mmCIF file of C-alpha atoms and ligand atoms in Angstrom:
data_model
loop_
_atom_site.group_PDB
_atom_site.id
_atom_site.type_symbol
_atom_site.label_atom_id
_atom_site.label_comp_id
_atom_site.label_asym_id
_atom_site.label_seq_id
_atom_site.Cartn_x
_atom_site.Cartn_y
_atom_site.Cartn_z
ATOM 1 C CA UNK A 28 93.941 -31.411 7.788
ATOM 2 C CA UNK A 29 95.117 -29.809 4.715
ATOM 3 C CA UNK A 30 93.447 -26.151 3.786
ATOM 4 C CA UNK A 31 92.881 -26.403 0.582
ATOM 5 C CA UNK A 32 91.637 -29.294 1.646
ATOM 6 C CA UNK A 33 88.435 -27.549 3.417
ATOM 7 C CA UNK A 34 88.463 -24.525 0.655
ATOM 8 C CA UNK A 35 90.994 -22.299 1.240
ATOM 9 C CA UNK A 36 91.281 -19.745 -1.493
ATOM 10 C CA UNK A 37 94.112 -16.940 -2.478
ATOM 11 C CA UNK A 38 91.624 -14.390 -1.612
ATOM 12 C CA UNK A 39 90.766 -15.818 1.856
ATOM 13 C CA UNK A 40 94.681 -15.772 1.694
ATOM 14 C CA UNK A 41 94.846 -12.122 1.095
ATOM 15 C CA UNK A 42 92.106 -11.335 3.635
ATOM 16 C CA UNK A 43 94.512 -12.971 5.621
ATOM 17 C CA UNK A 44 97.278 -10.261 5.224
ATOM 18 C CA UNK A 45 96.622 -8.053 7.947
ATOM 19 C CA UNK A 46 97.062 -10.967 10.437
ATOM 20 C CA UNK A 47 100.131 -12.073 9.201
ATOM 21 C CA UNK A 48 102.482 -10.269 12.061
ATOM 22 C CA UNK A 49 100.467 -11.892 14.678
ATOM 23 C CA UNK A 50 100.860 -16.178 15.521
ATOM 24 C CA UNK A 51 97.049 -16.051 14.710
ATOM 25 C CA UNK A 52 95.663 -20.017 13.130
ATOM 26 C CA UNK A 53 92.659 -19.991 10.487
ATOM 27 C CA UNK A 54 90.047 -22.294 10.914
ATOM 28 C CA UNK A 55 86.754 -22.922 8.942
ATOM 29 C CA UNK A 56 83.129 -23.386 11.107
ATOM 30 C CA UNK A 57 82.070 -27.096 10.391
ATOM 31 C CA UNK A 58 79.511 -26.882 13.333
ATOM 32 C CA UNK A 59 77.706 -24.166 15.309
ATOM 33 C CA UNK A 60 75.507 -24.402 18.263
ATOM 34 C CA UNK A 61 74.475 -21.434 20.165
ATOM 35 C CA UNK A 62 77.836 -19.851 20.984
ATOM 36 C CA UNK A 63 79.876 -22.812 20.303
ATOM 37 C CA UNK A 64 81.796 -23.644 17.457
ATOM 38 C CA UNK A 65 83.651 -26.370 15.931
ATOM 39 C CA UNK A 66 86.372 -25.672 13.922
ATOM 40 C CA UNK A 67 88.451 -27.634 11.008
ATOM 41 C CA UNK A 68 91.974 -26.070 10.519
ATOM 42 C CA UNK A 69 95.244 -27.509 10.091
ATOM 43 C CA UNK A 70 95.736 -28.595 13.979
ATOM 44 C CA UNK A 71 92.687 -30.403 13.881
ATOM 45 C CA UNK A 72 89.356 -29.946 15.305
ATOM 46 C CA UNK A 73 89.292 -27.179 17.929
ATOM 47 C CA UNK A 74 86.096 -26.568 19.911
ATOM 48 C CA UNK A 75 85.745 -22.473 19.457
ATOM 49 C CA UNK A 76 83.900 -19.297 20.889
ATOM 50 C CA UNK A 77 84.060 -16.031 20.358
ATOM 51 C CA UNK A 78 86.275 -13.792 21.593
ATOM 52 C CA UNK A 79 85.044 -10.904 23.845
ATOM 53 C CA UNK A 80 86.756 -8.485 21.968
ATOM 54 C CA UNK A 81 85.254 -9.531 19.036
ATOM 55 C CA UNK A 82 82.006 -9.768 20.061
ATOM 56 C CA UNK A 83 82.066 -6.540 21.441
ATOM 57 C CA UNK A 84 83.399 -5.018 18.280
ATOM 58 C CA UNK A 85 80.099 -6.793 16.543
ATOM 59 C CA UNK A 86 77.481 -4.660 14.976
ATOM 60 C CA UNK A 87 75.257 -7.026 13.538
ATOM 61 C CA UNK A 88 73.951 -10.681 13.329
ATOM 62 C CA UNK A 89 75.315 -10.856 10.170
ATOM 63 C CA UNK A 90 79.091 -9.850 11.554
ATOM 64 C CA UNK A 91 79.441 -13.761 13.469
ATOM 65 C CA UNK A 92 79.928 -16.542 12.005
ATOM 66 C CA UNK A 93 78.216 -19.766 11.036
ATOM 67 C CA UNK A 94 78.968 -22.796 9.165
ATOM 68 C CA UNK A 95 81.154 -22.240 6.093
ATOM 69 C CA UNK A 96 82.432 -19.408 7.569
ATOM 70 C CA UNK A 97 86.236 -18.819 7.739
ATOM 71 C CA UNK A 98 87.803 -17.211 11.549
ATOM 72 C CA UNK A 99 91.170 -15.940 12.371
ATOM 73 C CA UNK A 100 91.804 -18.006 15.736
ATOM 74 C CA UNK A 101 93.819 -17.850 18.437
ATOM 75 C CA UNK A 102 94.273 -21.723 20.085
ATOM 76 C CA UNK A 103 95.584 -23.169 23.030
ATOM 77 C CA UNK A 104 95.448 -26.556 23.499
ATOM 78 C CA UNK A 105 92.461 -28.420 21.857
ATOM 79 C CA UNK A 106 90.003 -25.060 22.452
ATOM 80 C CA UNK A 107 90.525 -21.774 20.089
ATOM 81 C CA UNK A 108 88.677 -18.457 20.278
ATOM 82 C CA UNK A 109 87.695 -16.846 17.696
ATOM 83 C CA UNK A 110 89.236 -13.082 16.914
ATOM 84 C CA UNK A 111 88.182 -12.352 13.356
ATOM 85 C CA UNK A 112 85.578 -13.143 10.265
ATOM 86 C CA UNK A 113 87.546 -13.439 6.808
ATOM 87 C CA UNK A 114 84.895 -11.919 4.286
ATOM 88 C CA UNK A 115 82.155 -14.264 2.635
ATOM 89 C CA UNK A 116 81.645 -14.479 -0.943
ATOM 90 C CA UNK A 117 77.991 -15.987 -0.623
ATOM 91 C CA UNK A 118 75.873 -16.142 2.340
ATOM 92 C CA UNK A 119 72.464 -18.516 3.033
ATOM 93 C CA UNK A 120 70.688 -16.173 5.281
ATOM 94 C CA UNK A 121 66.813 -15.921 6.627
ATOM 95 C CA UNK A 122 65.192 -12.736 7.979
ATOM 96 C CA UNK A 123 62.855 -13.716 10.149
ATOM 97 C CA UNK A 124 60.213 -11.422 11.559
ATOM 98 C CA UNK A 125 60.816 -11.908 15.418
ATOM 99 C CA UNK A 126 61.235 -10.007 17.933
ATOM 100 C CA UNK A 127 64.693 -10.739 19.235
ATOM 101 C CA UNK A 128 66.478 -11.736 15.941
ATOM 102 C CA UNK A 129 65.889 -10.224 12.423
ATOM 103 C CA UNK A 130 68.628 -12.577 10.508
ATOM 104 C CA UNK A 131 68.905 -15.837 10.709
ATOM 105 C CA UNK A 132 72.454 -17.615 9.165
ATOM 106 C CA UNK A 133 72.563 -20.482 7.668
ATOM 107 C CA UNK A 134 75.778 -21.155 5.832
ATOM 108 C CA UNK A 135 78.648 -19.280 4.012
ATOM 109 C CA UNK A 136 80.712 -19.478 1.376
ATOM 110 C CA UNK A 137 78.644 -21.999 -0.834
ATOM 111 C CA UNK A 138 80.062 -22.129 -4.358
ATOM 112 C CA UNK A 139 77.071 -24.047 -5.794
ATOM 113 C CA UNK A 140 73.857 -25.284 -4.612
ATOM 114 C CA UNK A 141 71.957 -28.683 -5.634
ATOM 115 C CA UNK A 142 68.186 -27.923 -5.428
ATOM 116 C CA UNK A 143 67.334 -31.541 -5.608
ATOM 117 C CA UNK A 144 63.608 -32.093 -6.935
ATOM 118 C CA UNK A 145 61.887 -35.557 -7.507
ATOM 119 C CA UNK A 146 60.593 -36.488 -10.861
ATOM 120 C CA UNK A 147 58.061 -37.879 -8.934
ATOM 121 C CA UNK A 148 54.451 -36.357 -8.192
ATOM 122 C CA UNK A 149 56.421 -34.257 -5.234
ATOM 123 C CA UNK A 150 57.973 -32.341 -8.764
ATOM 124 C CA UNK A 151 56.448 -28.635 -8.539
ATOM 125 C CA UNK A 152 57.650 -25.374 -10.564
ATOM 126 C CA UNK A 153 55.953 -22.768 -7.942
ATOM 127 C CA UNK A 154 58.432 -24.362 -5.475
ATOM 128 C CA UNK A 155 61.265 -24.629 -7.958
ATOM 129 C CA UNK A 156 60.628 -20.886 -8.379
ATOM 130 C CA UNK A 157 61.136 -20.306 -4.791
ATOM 131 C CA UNK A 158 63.908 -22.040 -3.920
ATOM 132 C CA UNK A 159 65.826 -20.845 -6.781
ATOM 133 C CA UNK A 160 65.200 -17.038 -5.726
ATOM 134 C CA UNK A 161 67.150 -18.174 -2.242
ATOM 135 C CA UNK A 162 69.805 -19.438 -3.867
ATOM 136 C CA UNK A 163 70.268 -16.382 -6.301
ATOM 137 C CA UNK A 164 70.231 -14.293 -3.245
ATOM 138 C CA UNK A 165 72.790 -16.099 -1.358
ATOM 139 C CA UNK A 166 75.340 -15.285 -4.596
ATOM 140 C CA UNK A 167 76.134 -19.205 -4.726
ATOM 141 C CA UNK A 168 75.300 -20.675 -7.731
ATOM 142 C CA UNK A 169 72.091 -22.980 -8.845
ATOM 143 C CA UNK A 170 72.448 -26.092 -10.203
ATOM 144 C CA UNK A 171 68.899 -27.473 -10.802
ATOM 145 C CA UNK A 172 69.143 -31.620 -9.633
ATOM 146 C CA UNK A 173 65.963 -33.537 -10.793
ATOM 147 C CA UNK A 174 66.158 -37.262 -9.099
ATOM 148 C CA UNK A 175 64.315 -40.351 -9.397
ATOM 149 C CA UNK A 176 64.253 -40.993 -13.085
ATOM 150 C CA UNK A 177 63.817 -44.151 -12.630
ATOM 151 C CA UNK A 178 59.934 -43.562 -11.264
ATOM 152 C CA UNK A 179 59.651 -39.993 -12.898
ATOM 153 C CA UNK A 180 56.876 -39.089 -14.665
ATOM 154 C CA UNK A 181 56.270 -36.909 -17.663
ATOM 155 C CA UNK A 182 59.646 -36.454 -17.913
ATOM 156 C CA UNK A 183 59.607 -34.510 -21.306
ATOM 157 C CA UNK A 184 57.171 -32.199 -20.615
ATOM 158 C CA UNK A 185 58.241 -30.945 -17.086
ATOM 159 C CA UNK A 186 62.081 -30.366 -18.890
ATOM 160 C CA UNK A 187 60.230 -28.024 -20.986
ATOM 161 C CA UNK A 188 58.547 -26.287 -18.629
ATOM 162 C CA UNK A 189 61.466 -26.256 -16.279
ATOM 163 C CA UNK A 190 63.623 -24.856 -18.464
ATOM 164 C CA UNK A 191 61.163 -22.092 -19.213
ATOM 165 C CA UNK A 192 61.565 -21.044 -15.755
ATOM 166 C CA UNK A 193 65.221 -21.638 -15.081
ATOM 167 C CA UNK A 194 66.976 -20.275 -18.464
ATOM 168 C CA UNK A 195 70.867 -20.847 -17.901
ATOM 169 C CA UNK A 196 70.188 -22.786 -15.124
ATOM 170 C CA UNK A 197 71.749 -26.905 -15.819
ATOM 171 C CA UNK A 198 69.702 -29.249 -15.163
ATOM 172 C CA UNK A 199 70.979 -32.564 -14.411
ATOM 173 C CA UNK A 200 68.572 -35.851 -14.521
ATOM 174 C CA UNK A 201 69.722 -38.325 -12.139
ATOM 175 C CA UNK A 202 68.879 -41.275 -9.851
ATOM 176 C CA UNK A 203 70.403 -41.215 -6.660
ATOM 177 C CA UNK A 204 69.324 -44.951 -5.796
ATOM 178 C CA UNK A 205 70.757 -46.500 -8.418
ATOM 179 C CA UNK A 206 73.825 -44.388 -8.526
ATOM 180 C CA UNK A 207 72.853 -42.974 -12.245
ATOM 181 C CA UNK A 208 73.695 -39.872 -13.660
ATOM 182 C CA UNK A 209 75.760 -38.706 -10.864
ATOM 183 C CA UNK A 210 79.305 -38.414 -13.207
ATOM 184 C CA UNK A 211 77.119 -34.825 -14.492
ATOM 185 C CA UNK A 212 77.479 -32.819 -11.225
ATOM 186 C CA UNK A 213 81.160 -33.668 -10.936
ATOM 187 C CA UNK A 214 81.654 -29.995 -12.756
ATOM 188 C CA UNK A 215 80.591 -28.345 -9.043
ATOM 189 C CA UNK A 216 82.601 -31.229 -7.129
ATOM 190 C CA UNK A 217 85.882 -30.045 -8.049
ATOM 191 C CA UNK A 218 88.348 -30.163 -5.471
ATOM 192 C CA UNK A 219 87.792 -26.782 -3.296
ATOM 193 C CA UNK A 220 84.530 -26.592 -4.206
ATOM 194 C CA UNK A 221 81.817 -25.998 -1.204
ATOM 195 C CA UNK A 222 78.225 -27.281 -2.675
ATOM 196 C CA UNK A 223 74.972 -27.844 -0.541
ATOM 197 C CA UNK A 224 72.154 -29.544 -1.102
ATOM 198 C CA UNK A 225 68.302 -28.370 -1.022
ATOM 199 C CA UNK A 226 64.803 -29.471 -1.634
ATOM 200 C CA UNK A 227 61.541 -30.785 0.396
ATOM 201 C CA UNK A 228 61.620 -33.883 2.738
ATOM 202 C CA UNK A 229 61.784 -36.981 0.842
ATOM 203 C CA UNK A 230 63.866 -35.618 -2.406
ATOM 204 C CA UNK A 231 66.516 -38.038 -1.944
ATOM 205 C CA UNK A 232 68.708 -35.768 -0.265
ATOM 206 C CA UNK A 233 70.442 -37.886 2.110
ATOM 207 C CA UNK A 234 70.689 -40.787 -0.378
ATOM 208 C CA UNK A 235 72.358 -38.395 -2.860
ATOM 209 C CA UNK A 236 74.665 -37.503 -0.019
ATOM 210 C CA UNK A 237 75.697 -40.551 0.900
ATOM 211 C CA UNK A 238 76.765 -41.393 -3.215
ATOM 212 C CA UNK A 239 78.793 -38.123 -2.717
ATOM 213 C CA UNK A 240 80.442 -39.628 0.543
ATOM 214 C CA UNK A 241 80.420 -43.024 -1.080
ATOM 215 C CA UNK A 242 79.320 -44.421 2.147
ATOM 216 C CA UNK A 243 75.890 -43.818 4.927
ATOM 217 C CA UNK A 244 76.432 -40.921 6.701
ATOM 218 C CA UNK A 245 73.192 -39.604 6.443
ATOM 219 C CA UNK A 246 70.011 -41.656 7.429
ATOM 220 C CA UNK A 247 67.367 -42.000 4.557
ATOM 221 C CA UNK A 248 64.116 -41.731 5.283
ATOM 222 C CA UNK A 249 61.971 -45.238 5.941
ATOM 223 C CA UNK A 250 60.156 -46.299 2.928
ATOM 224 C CA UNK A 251 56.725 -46.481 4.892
ATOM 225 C CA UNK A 252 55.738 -42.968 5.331
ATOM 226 C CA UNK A 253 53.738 -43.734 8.122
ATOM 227 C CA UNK A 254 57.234 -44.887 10.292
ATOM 228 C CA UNK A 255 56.204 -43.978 13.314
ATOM 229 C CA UNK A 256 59.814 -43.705 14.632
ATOM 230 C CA UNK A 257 60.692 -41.373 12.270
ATOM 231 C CA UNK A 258 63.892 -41.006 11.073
ATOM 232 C CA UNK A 259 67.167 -40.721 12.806
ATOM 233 C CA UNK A 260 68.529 -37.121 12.603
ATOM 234 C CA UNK A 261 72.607 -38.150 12.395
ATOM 235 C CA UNK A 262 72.719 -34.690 11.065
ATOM 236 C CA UNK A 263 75.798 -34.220 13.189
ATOM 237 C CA UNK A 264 78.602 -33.987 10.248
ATOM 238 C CA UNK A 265 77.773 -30.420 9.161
ATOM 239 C CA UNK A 266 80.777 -30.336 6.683
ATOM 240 C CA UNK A 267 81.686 -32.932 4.814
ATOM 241 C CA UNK A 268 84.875 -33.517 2.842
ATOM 242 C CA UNK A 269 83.882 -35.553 -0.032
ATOM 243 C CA UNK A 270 86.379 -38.275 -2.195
ATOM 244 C CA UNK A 271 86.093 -35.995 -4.738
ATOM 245 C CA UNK A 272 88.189 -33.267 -2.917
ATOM 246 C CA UNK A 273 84.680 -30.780 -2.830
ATOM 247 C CA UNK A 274 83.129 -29.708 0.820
ATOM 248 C CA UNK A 275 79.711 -30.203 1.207
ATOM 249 C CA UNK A 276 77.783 -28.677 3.814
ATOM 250 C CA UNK A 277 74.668 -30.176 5.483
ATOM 251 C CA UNK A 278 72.928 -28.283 8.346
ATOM 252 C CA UNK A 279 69.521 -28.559 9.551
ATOM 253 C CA UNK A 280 68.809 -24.875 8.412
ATOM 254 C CA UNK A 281 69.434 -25.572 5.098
ATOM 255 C CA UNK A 282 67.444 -28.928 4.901
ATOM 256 C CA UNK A 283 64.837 -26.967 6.653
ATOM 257 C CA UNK A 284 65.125 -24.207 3.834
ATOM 258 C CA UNK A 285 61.322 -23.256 3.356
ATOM 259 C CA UNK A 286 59.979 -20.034 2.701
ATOM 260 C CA UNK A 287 62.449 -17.142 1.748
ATOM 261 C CA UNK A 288 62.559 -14.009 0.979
ATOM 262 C CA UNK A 289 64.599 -12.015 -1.129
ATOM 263 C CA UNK A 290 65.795 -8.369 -2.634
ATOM 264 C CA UNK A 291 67.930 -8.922 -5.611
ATOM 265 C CA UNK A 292 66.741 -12.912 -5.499
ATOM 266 C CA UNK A 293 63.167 -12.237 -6.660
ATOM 267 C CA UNK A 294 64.419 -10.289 -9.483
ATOM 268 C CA UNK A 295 66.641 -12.595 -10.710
ATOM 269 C CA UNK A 296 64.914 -15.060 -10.516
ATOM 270 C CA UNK A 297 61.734 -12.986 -12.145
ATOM 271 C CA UNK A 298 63.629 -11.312 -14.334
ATOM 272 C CA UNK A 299 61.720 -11.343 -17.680
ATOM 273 C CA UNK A 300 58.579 -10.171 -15.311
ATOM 274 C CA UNK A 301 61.139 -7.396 -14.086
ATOM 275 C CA UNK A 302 62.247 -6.609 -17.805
ATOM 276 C CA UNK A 303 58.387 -6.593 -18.908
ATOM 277 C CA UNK A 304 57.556 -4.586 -15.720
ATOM 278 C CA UNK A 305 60.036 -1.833 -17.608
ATOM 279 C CA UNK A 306 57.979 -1.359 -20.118
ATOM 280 C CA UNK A 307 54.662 -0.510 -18.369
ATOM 281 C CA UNK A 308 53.530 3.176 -18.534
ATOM 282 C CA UNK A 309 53.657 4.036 -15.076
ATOM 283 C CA UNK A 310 56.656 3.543 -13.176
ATOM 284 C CA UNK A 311 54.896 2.229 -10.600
ATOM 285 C CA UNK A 312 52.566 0.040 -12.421
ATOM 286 C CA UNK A 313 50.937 -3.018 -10.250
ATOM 287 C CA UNK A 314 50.105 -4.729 -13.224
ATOM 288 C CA UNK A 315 46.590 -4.696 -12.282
ATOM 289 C CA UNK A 316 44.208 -2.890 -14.629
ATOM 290 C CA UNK A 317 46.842 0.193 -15.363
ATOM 291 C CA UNK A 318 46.870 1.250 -18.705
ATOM 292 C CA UNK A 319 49.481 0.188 -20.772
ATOM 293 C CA UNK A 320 50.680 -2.542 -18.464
ATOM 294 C CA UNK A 321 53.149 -4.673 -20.565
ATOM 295 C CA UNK A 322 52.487 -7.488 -18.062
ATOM 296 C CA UNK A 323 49.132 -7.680 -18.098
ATOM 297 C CA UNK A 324 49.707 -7.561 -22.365
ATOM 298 C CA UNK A 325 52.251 -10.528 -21.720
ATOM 299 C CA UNK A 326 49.578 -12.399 -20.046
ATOM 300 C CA UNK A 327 47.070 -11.795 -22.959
ATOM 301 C CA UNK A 328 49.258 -12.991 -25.834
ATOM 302 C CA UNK A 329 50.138 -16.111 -23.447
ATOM 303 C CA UNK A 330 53.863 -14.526 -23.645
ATOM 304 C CA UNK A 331 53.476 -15.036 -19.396
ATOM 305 C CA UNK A 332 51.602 -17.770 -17.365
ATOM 306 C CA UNK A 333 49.095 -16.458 -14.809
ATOM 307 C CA UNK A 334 50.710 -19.236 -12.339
ATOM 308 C CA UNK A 335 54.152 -17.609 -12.486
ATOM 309 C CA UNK A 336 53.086 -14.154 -12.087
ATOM 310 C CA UNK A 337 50.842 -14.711 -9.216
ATOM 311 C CA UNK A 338 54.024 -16.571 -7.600
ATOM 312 C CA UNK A 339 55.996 -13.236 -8.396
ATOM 313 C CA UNK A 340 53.465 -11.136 -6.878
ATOM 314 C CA UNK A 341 53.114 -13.801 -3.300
ATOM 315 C CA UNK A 342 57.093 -13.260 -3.207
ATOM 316 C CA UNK A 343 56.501 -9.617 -3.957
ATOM 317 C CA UNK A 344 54.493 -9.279 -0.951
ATOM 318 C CA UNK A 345 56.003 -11.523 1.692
ATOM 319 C CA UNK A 346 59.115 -9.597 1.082
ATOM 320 C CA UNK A 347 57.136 -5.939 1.573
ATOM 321 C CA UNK A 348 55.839 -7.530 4.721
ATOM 322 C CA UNK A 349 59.206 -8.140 6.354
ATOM 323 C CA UNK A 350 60.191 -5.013 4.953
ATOM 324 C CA UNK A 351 57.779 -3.376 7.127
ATOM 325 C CA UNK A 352 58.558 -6.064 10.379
ATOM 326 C CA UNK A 353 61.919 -4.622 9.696
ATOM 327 C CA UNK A 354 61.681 -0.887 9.776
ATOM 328 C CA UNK A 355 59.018 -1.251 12.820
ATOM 329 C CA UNK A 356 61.841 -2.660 14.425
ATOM 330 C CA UNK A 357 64.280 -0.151 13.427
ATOM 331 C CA UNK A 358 62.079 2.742 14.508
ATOM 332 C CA UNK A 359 61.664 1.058 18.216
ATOM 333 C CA UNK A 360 65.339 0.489 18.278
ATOM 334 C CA UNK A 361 65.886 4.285 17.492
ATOM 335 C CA UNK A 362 63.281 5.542 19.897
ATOM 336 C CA UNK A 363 64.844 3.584 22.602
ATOM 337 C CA UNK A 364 68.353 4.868 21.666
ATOM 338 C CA UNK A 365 66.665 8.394 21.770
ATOM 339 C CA UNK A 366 65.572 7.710 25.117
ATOM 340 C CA UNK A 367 68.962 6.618 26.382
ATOM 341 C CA UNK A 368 70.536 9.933 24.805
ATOM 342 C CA UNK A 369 67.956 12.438 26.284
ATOM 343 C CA UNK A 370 67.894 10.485 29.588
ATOM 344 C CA UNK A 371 71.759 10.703 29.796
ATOM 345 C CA UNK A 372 71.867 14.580 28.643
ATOM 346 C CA UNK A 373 69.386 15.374 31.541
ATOM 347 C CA UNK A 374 71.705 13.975 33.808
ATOM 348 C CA UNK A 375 74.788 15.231 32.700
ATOM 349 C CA UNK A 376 72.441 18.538 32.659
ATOM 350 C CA UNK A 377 72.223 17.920 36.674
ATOM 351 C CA UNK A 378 75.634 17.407 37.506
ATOM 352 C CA UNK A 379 76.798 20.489 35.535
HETATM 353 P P1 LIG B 402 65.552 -36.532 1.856
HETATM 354 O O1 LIG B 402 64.437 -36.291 2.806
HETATM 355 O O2 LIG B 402 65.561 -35.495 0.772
HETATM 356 O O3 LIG B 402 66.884 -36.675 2.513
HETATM 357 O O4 LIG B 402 65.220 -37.914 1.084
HETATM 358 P P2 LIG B 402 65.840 -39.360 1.323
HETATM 359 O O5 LIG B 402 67.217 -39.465 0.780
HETATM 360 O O6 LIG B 402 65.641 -39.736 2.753
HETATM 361 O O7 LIG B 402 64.924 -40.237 0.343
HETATM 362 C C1 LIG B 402 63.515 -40.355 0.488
HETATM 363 C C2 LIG B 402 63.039 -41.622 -0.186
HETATM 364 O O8 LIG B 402 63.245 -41.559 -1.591
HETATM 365 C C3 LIG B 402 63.784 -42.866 0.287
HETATM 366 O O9 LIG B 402 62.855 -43.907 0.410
HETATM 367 C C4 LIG B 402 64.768 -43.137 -0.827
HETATM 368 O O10 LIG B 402 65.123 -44.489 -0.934
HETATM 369 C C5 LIG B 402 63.979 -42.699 -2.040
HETATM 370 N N1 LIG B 402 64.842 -42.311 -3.168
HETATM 371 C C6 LIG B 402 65.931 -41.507 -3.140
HETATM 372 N N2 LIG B 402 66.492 -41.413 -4.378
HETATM 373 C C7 LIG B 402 65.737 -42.179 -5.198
HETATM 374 C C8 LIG B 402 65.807 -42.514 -6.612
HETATM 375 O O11 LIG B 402 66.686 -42.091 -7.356
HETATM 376 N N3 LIG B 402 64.838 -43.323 -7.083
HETATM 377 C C9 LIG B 402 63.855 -43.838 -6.292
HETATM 378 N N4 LIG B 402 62.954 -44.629 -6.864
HETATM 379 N N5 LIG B 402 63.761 -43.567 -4.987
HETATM 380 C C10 LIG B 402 64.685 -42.753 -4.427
HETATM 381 ZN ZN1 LIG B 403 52.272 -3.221 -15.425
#
């Protein structure tokens, strides 16, 4: 397997520098489960974990890695372990309000991402709206993909109001049944390239998949949607090298992609709401009933859609809510800490 093959880049190559002296290999994660890895790099496949060194050295649950990542490895034999993470110039990630995890990762080091939306009655902006303020928070680039032309409906009138949402965003029409269309994504296929597909069950994501692969790899879900057997989850080829020289990456925690939350995402993707919000009279204006609220003036002249702010504000809020999960968990973490410090001063206190 060839490097540039899977995405390698002349900065991963200079993040690479400091390695050099050493006989270390570079691999990139096609598959993670638990503490296992599976690797793609120039040997081959090598089955990885992580090194005890490394973990040790490992601050937080963002410092692993996860599929898309890139490791410095050290292999012998068909088995590798992992010593280093080369740095990540997007990252899919969750934060999840648990109590043993507070980040979730889902992939790394997507160039672009197909948000793959049926022109069928599943087509729905508030969603849309969401999934796009994931993908501007991952850094990887949108791409908005609306399938099934060939049933859509009101196709004219949901471009317009798509595009009011999305500005600068393409949007490519396309069928993924009947092969259509496709030729207009090859500008985020190139060769290199790492894309990912996402959007709701029953999008067409696997059948636009296996067009990329140009043959099934991916089962498509049974016509009937009452198939009792459901469908077969051959969701075991995580990374995909595609004919067209692109990588496409195709984990269960991006097809599961649901809710998300975001910092920079929700602005982005809010952003004339943000650029309104500047010119309210109080800073912190909730664009309720303040005075001189340039929102709520927005909304009057039908400059802004009631729908679109209230999805704004539900974004707003799920986001303050994990906030506060977060710090909660921060202050328990540096009670305990506390603890540990106080307990081990007392007894150094004894021995003196
Ligand atoms: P996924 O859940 O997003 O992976 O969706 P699937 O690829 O499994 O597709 C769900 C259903 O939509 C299947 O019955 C597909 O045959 C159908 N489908 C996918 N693409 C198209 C299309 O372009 N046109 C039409 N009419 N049906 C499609
Ligand atoms: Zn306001």
């Amino acid at each position: 397997m060839n490097l540039d093959l899977l995405g390698w880049s002349d900065d991963l190559a200079l993040s690479l520098a400091p390695f050099a002296a050493q006989s270390l290999q570079v691999g990139r994660v096609a598959r993670q489960h638990k503490q296992l890895y599976t690797l793609y790099t120039e040997g081959g496949e090598f089955a990885a974990e992580i090194s005890g060194k490394f973990r040790y050295q490992v601050q937080r649950t963002e410092d692993l890695p996860c599929v898309g990542d890139w490791v410095v490895i050290a292999a012998t034999g068909q088995t590798a372990n992992i010593q280093h993470l080369l740095p990540r110039h997007t990252l899919f990630s969750r934060k999840v309000a648990g109590a043993t995890t507070d980040i979730q990762l889902i992939a790394a080091n997507l160039d672009s991402v197909f948000l793959v939306c049926g022109l069928d009655d599943d087509f729905n902006l508030r969603r849309i709206e969401r999934y796009l303020v994931m993908i501007w928070e991952s850094g990887a680039r949108p791409i908005i993909v609306l399938n099934k032309v060939d049933i859509g409906e009101q196709i004219e009138q949901r471009l317009l109001d798509l595009e009011a949402i999305a500005v600068g965003i393409p949007i490519v029409q396309i069928s993924a049944l009947h092969d259509q269309g496709l030729d207009a994504l090859n500008p985020w296929l190139q060769p290199g390239q790492t894309v990912a597909l996402v959007g709701s069950s029953g999008v067409g994501k696997s059948t636009l998949t296996n067009q990329l692969v140009g043959e099934q790899v991916q089962a498509v879900q049974a016509v009937r949607a009452d198939d009792s057997r459901g469908r077969h989850t051959t969701t075991s080829r995580q990374l995909i090298c595609l004919p067209s020289g692109a990588i496409l990456i195709d984990t269960p925690g991006l097809r599961e992609l649901q809710l998300w939350t975001a910092q920079t995402g929700v602005s982005t993707a809010f952003n004339e709401i943000e650029a309104l919000a500047g010119h309210c009279r109080f800073r912190d204006c909730q664009h309720q009933q303040e005075p001189g609220c340039a929102v709520q003036a927005a909304l009057g002249n039908g400059q802004l859609e009631i729908q679109r702010l209230q999805s704004y504000q539900k974004l707003r809020k799920e986001k303050a809510y994990l906030h506060r999960k977060q710090d909660q968990k921060a202050q328990i973490n540096t009670k305990a800490r506390w603890k540990q410090i106080t307990k081990s001063m007392r007894q150094r206190d004894k021995w003196q």
